[in-house]
Amino acid sequence: MTLKGFSVPLTPQGRSALATLPPWHYSSDCIAIEYWADPGAIAALLPPGVAPDQKSAGRAFFWFLDWQFTASNDELTDPARYQYREAFALVEAVFEGKPVNYCPYIFVDNDAAMARGWAQGFPKKLGSIYQTRTFSAPSLAAAPLAKGSRFGASVAAHGERLATARIQLEEKVADPAKVFNRPTTMRRYFPQLAAERQSKPPVDELTMSLTDNLAIVDVWAGAAELRIPEVPGEDMHLIAPLRVGRGYRLGMAYSVTDLRILKNYAGQ
Amino acid sequence: MTLKGFSVPLTPQGRSALATLPPWHYSSDCIAIEYWADPGAIAALLPPGVAPDQKSAGRAFFWFLDWQFTASNDELTDPARYQYREAFALVEAVFEGKPVNYCPYIFVDNDAAMARGWAQGFPKKLGSIYQTRTFSAPSLAAAPLAKGSRFGASVAAHGERLATARIQLEEKVADPAKVFNRPTTMRRYFPQLAAERQSKPPVDELTMSLTDNLAIVDVWAGAAELRIPEVPGEDMHLIAPLRVGRGYRLGMAYSVTDLRILKNYAGQ
Amino acid sequence: MTLKGFSVPLTPQGRSALATLPPWHYSSDCIAIEYWADPGAIAALLPPGVAPDQKSAGRAFFWFLDWQFTASNDELTDPARYQYREAFALVEAVFEGKPVNYCPYIFVDNDAAMARGWAQGFPKKLGSIYQTRTFSAPSLAAAPLAKGSRFGASVAAHGERLATARIQLEEKVADPAKVFNRPTTMRRYFPQLAAERQSKPPVDELTMSLTDNLAIVDVWAGAAELRIPEVPGEDMHLIAPLRVGRGYRLGMAYSVTDLRILKNYAGQ
Amino acid sequence: MTLKGFSVPLTPQGRSALATLPPWHYSSDCIAIEYWADPGAIAALLPPGVAPDQKSAGRAFFWFLDWQFTASNDELTDPARYQYREAFALVEAVFEGKPVNYCPYIFVDNDAAMARGWAQGFPKKLGSIYQTRTFSAPSLAAAPLAKGSRFGASVAAHGERLATARIQLEEKVADPAKVFNRPTTMRRYFPQLAAERQSKPPVDELTMSLTDNLAIVDVWAGAAELRIPEVPGEDMHLIAPLRVGRGYRLGMAYSVTDLRILKNYAGQ
């Protein structure tokens, strides 16, 4: 009998697998904070062949996302499994002369999202992530998409606060493509535990996220705050903000069916 | 120095209190399932003076709510503390000849919500609650408010699934007041542990929830499923659905500043 | 039909209640850190009639406990419901000339423990609590009860670290009663939401914990560290350590069937 | 600058990595339930080259483990990160004529444990796992290691109970090696998302767990119950117990520095 599943655990029925074969469809609400970090700290995180973007001068974005996922079996109607929250940093870089983002840190609160993420190269760890939501019923608690609305967001892991952000909406963004226009690159990596090969990971690739049917909607910009404090057991504070730029609140959707492999480090 | 806080812990600064003094402002997305349970099982849960509604014949609603809360200090920008999820049953009853709802079971994932709830008479326990959300970025994962969209919801506690629901939207509801029009009554109860008075709770009241500036918006109705299975350590399955009616998806907001005490059982 | 339960929710069967009638039996592993806080900050937390202990000069203990609970129905074999973790501060004070401890802050990860705690006067909030455990299978990971063993402990809430401790065992304590010998007092408090009575809580008492069959075993002492950082939304850092004393690791068990009411503030 | 870490995320400092390079040291308390499942359902889960053990006739063990972990930096004093709980099934099989266990399902509540597990071939998913603990302070809640003591254990994921067990201790086991003596084999698997190679996983190996300094202590046996109910989104109930044997409670410790690769399926 054939075993089924994109990821483990593989079973004859294929229901237990953390991830089934693509397509994977996503829709989200997002808060993103533009900021500038120490360019040297960013450079130190980049894999071979990815260079700091000199024009960016340390520019990065810190994202918080409330995600809903579905594959082909109405997964979105099982929100206890398929709804999740995510937070990550994207630092600006250059690959083969082209501007890209690179993802050095990412946190998520769901194991299926972790499995799909690792398969792409997102170095996901578990965290608790929250962002203020917009509700349609009018109230002081509703946070409408309107000038003056305030949103907060945070990510924590193991009881330590890793990042906290707040934004206040000022204006709608007419052309989001001017803000969010770099493809995202990652390092896809899977280690080897067999003693004599621990320094030779079988999977070590530079990858680029491919997003079908990308939609970015309802983009608002405004003032922003962002803190990434130092906590034990994490290195992320080394790319903490030296200066904070604009904050954004938007909706984003896409589908994933493929991944581009830019470089294979494993054979080197 | 005066100690501050609506609930414990009381401190001079008043920041640690689970709940500060009202007003409390709420906005939510809701899934509600109409169903019919065993009228005898409902009657057995009602406190003195609250009678089964013979016309209801066991009618009840099971609700799932994603809440955002704020008091007067921008609490909504701290979503890790002030966003929460809730699930509860409302059974139809009669008090002094008037139709009411009574809340025998309620689950929530946040301690401040538990403290505010107990103060009103909601018998809150901790649970994990999820509902499919509507996202604005178009995708198979977006669950738009539109005919044919499917939503799911669930509540679990201590690793046991207590209720699972699904609805499929069919039509907008023009007049929600025809569906949701009963005030909610609860039993406000706080026990005494001192040995000689364990049978004399100091607080034992029938209360009615007072909701200022109630807004019910974007109400859709459709087909529904609901399961409330028997699990160890819970009695809620005794009001499991014998028959399921319509499912609803809506937004709801209100503020709380007061509570009506209908009866005082403690002196009896 | 009579409704059963020590706490809500009350049901005919009594299985849903967060707490059943006593006796309640507890056994635990504990880490306790002796420290000294600002005496003025301690004094500011004490309820009427409880005075600072001048001899203590701000002495307090911060405790971390891994609890197992059972009532009369084999509850300990349902560890998903009845095992829980707790952290609290006890500050030294005087009541009617006698040395006591008073509990201003306490965190727990279980709703039944919260319900039983509130009934006694412990101002419990939800938190994530961990302590290094002793395991019997020998390993560098086992943390045996032996000279040189190191233990850590922490409490967090809403993704903020509220306290972190570490101890290193040095010696067995022959007479624990010299260290742990004050009864614990609390403020039992339940508010009123009805608008005209929000300043008149129906339950506002000074209470004393009564522990039957108290056993304190396997007590070790050693060097200790303790941090209570300032975080948004909490006042506990105001009693952060100015100086840290000894650290203790012990086992403790007792049963609860009663509560002593020392003062009733509600009628005042 | 060299990036450090056994697993992602790789950083110059190496603190953020989910797993650092071995050695990894573990100590645990364990509950294990012997049972017999449908031999056909077990056979259907085995990877190529691993055959059902005809003598076992469907014999399996379901394990619950409370783990403490440390690497070389006192990790055990940070229990919020390095303490975790696990549950898994081991089914009896034969590889190259030798009796082995194979692990088709495993749940854990910690991301570092997930990363180390995937590197070995354990198909870990997230779950909530609990087992009754033994405490040294005498109490009805203490569950001593003694005849008649009762222990429970459970694993849940996404609010669905996946397995529940109970045992009652009857006698100490003199020679644990007669019970626990098969090496554990796993399928180490990492998928490829690039569209044209989704059926060619880069890592697909049969592996065997290598445990240095294995210690199994304080083994008790007794009567046992085990339930593995069918829940949506999981296939594990297909190896639910047809018959339950003995229950065991024990301590276990070992270190991991290496992994044996038995077969490489990836090149086939």
Short mmCIF file of C-alpha atoms in Angstrom, two decimals, chain A residues 11-161:
data_model
loop_
_atom_site.label_atom_id
_atom_site.label_comp_id
_atom_site.label_asym_id
_atom_site.label_seq_id
_atom_site.Cartn_x
_atom_site.Cartn_y
_atom_site.Cartn_z
CA THR A 11 0.10 6.86 6.29
CA PRO A 12 -1.95 4.82 3.81
CA GLN A 13 -4.92 7.18 4.28
CA GLY A 14 -2.92 10.42 4.30
CA ARG A 15 -4.99 12.15 6.98
CA SER A 16 -2.27 12.28 9.64
CA ALA A 17 0.33 14.07 7.52
CA LEU A 18 1.13 17.55 8.79
CA ALA A 19 1.01 18.75 5.19
CA THR A 20 -0.72 17.37 2.14
CA LEU A 21 0.51 17.98 -1.38
CA PRO A 22 0.01 21.53 -2.75
CA PRO A 23 -1.86 23.62 -3.79
CA TRP A 24 -1.98 25.46 -0.48
CA HIS A 25 -4.21 28.53 -0.27
CA TYR A 26 -3.77 31.33 2.25
CA SER A 27 -5.50 34.55 3.23
CA SER A 28 -4.38 36.87 6.04
CA ASP A 29 -4.55 40.15 7.87
CA CYS A 30 -1.13 41.70 8.31
CA ILE A 31 0.67 44.36 10.28
CA ALA A 32 4.11 45.25 8.92
CA ILE A 33 6.61 47.67 10.43
CA GLU A 34 9.36 49.24 8.35
CA TYR A 35 12.57 49.73 10.30
CA TRP A 36 16.33 50.01 10.03
CA ALA A 37 18.72 47.66 11.82
CA ASP A 38 22.50 47.48 12.08
CA PRO A 39 23.64 46.65 8.49
CA GLY A 40 26.48 44.56 9.88
CA ALA A 41 24.09 42.44 11.94
CA ILE A 42 21.96 41.89 8.83
CA ALA A 43 24.97 41.00 6.71
CA ALA A 44 26.06 38.42 9.28
CA LEU A 45 22.80 36.51 8.83
CA LEU A 46 22.87 36.24 5.03
CA PRO A 47 23.79 32.93 3.40
CA PRO A 48 26.50 32.67 0.71
CA GLY A 49 25.62 34.53 -2.47
CA VAL A 50 23.17 36.85 -0.80
CA ALA A 51 24.69 40.29 -0.17
CA PRO A 52 23.55 43.28 1.87
CA ASP A 53 21.63 45.81 -0.18
CA GLN A 54 23.77 48.93 0.16
CA LYS A 55 20.88 51.14 -0.85
CA SER A 56 18.76 49.73 1.96
CA ALA A 57 21.22 50.74 4.68
CA GLY A 58 19.80 48.13 7.03
CA ARG A 59 16.16 48.41 6.03
CA ALA A 60 13.93 45.60 7.22
CA PHE A 61 10.26 44.82 7.87
CA PHE A 62 8.80 43.07 10.85
CA TRP A 63 5.53 41.31 10.03
CA PHE A 64 2.64 39.96 12.10
CA LEU A 65 0.07 37.80 10.27
CA ASP A 66 -3.23 36.17 11.18
CA TRP A 67 -3.54 33.37 8.62
CA GLN A 68 -6.30 31.15 7.40
CA PHE A 69 -5.26 28.12 5.36
CA THR A 70 -7.04 25.68 3.13
CA ALA A 71 -5.93 22.90 0.87
CA SER A 72 -8.48 20.97 -1.18
CA ASN A 73 -10.64 19.50 1.57
CA ASP A 74 -12.40 22.46 3.16
CA GLU A 75 -9.63 22.73 5.73
CA LEU A 76 -10.73 26.28 6.54
CA THR A 77 -13.83 24.85 8.24
CA ASP A 78 -11.53 23.19 10.82
CA PRO A 79 -10.07 26.39 12.28
CA ALA A 80 -8.61 24.64 15.34
CA ARG A 81 -6.14 23.01 12.95
CA TYR A 82 -5.82 25.38 10.05
CA GLN A 83 -5.93 28.90 11.41
CA TYR A 84 -2.65 30.22 12.70
CA ARG A 85 -0.62 33.27 13.56
CA GLU A 86 2.85 34.19 12.44
CA ALA A 87 5.54 36.83 12.99
CA PHE A 88 8.76 37.26 11.03
CA ALA A 89 11.55 39.60 10.05
CA LEU A 90 12.43 40.29 6.41
CA VAL A 91 15.76 41.99 5.80
CA GLU A 92 16.58 43.64 2.48
CA ALA A 93 19.39 42.10 0.45
CA VAL A 94 20.65 41.52 -3.09
CA PHE A 95 20.89 38.23 -4.98
CA GLU A 96 22.57 38.21 -8.39
CA GLY A 97 22.12 41.95 -8.59
CA LYS A 98 18.42 41.90 -7.85
CA PRO A 99 16.76 43.28 -4.73
CA VAL A 100 15.26 40.57 -2.52
CA ASN A 101 14.09 40.06 1.03
CA TYR A 102 15.67 37.38 3.19
CA CYS A 103 13.90 35.77 6.17
CA PRO A 104 16.25 35.09 9.10
CA TYR A 105 13.63 34.69 11.90
CA ILE A 106 10.04 33.50 11.90
CA PHE A 107 7.61 32.31 14.58
CA VAL A 108 4.32 30.48 14.16
CA ASP A 109 1.77 28.84 16.49
CA ASN A 110 0.84 25.77 14.43
CA ASP A 111 2.67 22.58 13.53
CA ALA A 112 1.29 22.22 10.00
CA ALA A 113 2.48 25.76 9.25
CA MET A 114 5.86 24.82 10.68
CA ALA A 115 6.09 21.75 8.41
CA ARG A 116 5.10 23.64 5.26
CA GLY A 117 7.43 26.46 6.25
CA TRP A 118 10.47 24.26 6.77
CA ALA A 119 9.83 22.67 3.37
CA GLN A 120 10.18 26.14 1.81
CA GLY A 121 13.10 27.35 3.89
CA PHE A 122 11.33 29.43 6.53
CA PRO A 123 13.25 28.75 9.80
CA LYS A 124 10.07 28.53 11.86
CA LYS A 125 9.97 28.22 15.61
CA LEU A 126 6.91 28.15 17.85
CA GLY A 127 5.61 31.37 19.32
CA SER A 128 2.48 33.10 20.58
CA ILE A 129 1.48 35.84 18.19
CA TYR A 130 -1.32 38.39 18.41
CA GLN A 131 -2.47 41.42 16.45
CA THR A 132 -5.36 43.82 16.95
CA ARG A 133 -8.17 42.88 14.59
CA THR A 134 -10.72 44.94 12.70
CA PHE A 135 -14.31 44.05 13.57
CA SER A 136 -17.33 45.24 11.64
CA ALA A 137 -19.65 45.88 14.59
CA PRO A 138 -19.01 49.50 15.63
CA SER A 139 -17.47 49.95 19.08
CA LEU A 140 -14.49 51.52 20.80
CA ALA A 141 -13.12 47.96 20.59
CA ALA A 142 -13.65 47.56 16.84
CA ALA A 143 -10.44 49.08 15.38
CA PRO A 144 -11.98 50.06 12.04
CA LEU A 145 -9.82 50.61 8.97
CA ALA A 146 -9.93 54.38 9.31
CA LYS A 147 -7.68 57.30 10.07
CA GLY A 148 -6.69 57.32 13.72
CA SER A 149 -7.30 53.62 14.44
CA ARG A 150 -4.60 52.04 16.56
CA PHE A 151 -3.37 48.47 16.23
CA GLY A 152 -0.93 46.50 18.35
CA ALA A 153 0.93 43.27 17.76
CA SER A 154 3.30 41.00 19.65
CA VAL A 155 5.22 37.76 19.49
CA ALA A 156 6.48 35.73 22.45
CA ALA A 157 8.13 32.35 22.87
CA HIS A 158 8.70 30.33 26.02
CA GLY A 159 7.26 33.19 28.05
CA GLU A 160 9.63 35.87 26.74
CA ARG A 161 8.35 38.80 24.71
#
